[in-house]
């Protein structure tokens, strides 16, 4: 028994959330997005529960090689393609489906010596202006790719900037449709928000990420509260010390919090070096011994403090849920001015993980 801070990863919740995606997009195949080490959940802890996925999408060749070595034989989509042409032998050897978003990648692929053609996702800029070909270039590049011996199946792809908004995908969808007019090929556009809320974008392959982990693509839990999604990660710890404050006593660095009257507080083994946000204000939701309460004072590197007023029975060893089934990561994130994605993917390497 070491430090009590643990991230437990719920396999049943992952399976449930994959089913939610299937029901939402019944005609599409699913790329389960496991970039950023499965949004901080760690690929080795999630992929067995997601093996009913049609494929896995990610970013790094290291992660892709790891997944192959753990036995995944199905499709792997590399969401940004290769970063340098010298990665192409890895794409070839491990049979990685490759996004092409820039001209230099098309040239590098044309010049490569591969054992077999690679399947390609041709990425089109539909208005986000991050990655992708300009719409007016798509037809030429498509023709060019079709003539290359290194190119297998080509899928047309784009990514939405605003799919969580009402009608927020339609402008991008119209740009995409115009760009690919007349091209017969599979299409892949939808992220989690579009899987849930933009059925007109589902096409052949969808690419849910955050919904698989049971957080909201909009950053607001209320938007998915009735969707059947279940939080996958529970980040929990224990109270390791108790302080009894008198009126005027301060807590933590900078003495940001001061007790207005007598108050018990608990010190929790979790801090910003674990990925708990340092910007969390007083009152950020946390659950102690089954009771909702709030943080007090500045989060330190290894510890944070919680108000024990609503749970007078709590003491040293009491269970603390920082986020998970009862404390929505979206609510913690909202208190901190960010989204669940950032908190989950920032869980630090020193945190212990278990699969349940
Ligand atoms: C991250 C990512 C996704 C998944 O996004 P969510 O909002 O987590 O569903 C899908 N497609 C691409 C290209 C991405 O980079």
mmCIF file of C-alpha atoms and ligand atoms in Angstrom, residues 31-35 39 57-59 77 79-80 99 123 130-131 157-160 164 188-195 206-213 216-218 341, ligand 1:
data_model
loop_
_atom_site.group_PDB
_atom_site.id
_atom_site.type_symbol
_atom_site.label_atom_id
_atom_site.label_comp_id
_atom_site.label_asym_id
_atom_site.label_seq_id
_atom_site.Cartn_x
_atom_site.Cartn_y
_atom_site.Cartn_z
ATOM 1 C CA UNK A 31 -12.686 4.408 -34.859
ATOM 2 C CA UNK A 32 -12.196 4.557 -31.094
ATOM 3 C CA UNK A 33 -9.882 7.507 -30.560
ATOM 4 C CA UNK A 34 -7.152 6.635 -28.059
ATOM 5 C CA UNK A 35 -4.694 9.474 -28.711
ATOM 6 C CA UNK A 39 -7.162 10.721 -23.081
ATOM 7 C CA UNK A 57 -7.189 6.089 -33.954
ATOM 8 C CA UNK A 58 -4.147 7.755 -32.429
ATOM 9 C CA UNK A 59 -1.149 9.970 -33.097
ATOM 10 C CA UNK A 77 -5.593 5.195 -38.041
ATOM 11 C CA UNK A 79 -4.705 10.965 -37.219
ATOM 12 C CA UNK A 80 -1.941 13.301 -38.383
ATOM 13 C CA UNK A 99 -3.965 10.569 -42.831
ATOM 14 C CA UNK A 123 -7.965 15.178 -44.922
ATOM 15 C CA UNK A 130 -5.785 23.517 -38.733
ATOM 16 C CA UNK A 131 -4.985 20.538 -40.955
ATOM 17 C CA UNK A 157 -12.010 12.901 -44.054
ATOM 18 C CA UNK A 158 -12.603 16.179 -42.283
ATOM 19 C CA UNK A 159 -12.896 17.420 -38.698
ATOM 20 C CA UNK A 160 -15.463 19.772 -37.139
ATOM 21 C CA UNK A 164 -21.403 20.664 -30.205
ATOM 22 C CA UNK A 188 -15.314 9.999 -42.111
ATOM 23 C CA UNK A 189 -16.177 13.239 -40.333
ATOM 24 C CA UNK A 190 -17.868 12.822 -36.966
ATOM 25 C CA UNK A 191 -16.151 13.351 -33.611
ATOM 26 C CA UNK A 192 -18.050 12.670 -30.352
ATOM 27 C CA UNK A 193 -20.199 15.786 -30.590
ATOM 28 C CA UNK A 194 -21.217 14.924 -34.148
ATOM 29 C CA UNK A 195 -21.837 11.276 -33.228
ATOM 30 C CA UNK A 206 -17.196 7.922 -37.061
ATOM 31 C CA UNK A 207 -14.364 8.934 -34.710
ATOM 32 C CA UNK A 208 -15.581 9.278 -31.115
ATOM 33 C CA UNK A 209 -13.029 10.110 -28.444
ATOM 34 C CA UNK A 210 -14.249 11.851 -25.315
ATOM 35 C CA UNK A 211 -17.637 10.135 -25.232
ATOM 36 C CA UNK A 212 -15.937 6.749 -24.844
ATOM 37 C CA UNK A 213 -14.454 8.036 -21.598
ATOM 38 C CA UNK A 216 -19.133 15.601 -22.454
ATOM 39 C CA UNK A 217 -17.837 16.909 -25.793
ATOM 40 C CA UNK A 218 -19.376 20.263 -24.918
ATOM 41 C CA UNK A 341 -10.592 16.553 -21.943
HETATM 42 C C1 LIG B 1 -9.364 13.979 -31.227
HETATM 43 C C2 LIG B 1 -9.995 13.731 -32.520
HETATM 44 C C3 LIG B 1 -11.255 13.115 -32.593
HETATM 45 C C4 LIG B 1 -12.084 12.789 -31.366
HETATM 46 O O1 LIG B 1 -12.606 13.966 -30.824
HETATM 47 P P1 LIG B 1 -13.642 13.923 -29.591
HETATM 48 O O2 LIG B 1 -14.124 15.308 -29.482
HETATM 49 O O3 LIG B 1 -12.817 13.519 -28.405
HETATM 50 O O4 LIG B 1 -14.648 12.936 -29.944
HETATM 51 C C5 LIG B 1 -11.761 12.818 -33.845
HETATM 52 N N1 LIG B 1 -11.078 13.138 -34.958
HETATM 53 C C6 LIG B 1 -9.874 13.738 -34.932
HETATM 54 C C7 LIG B 1 -9.176 14.075 -36.195
HETATM 55 C C8 LIG B 1 -9.307 14.078 -33.719
HETATM 56 O O5 LIG B 1 -8.118 14.673 -33.693
#
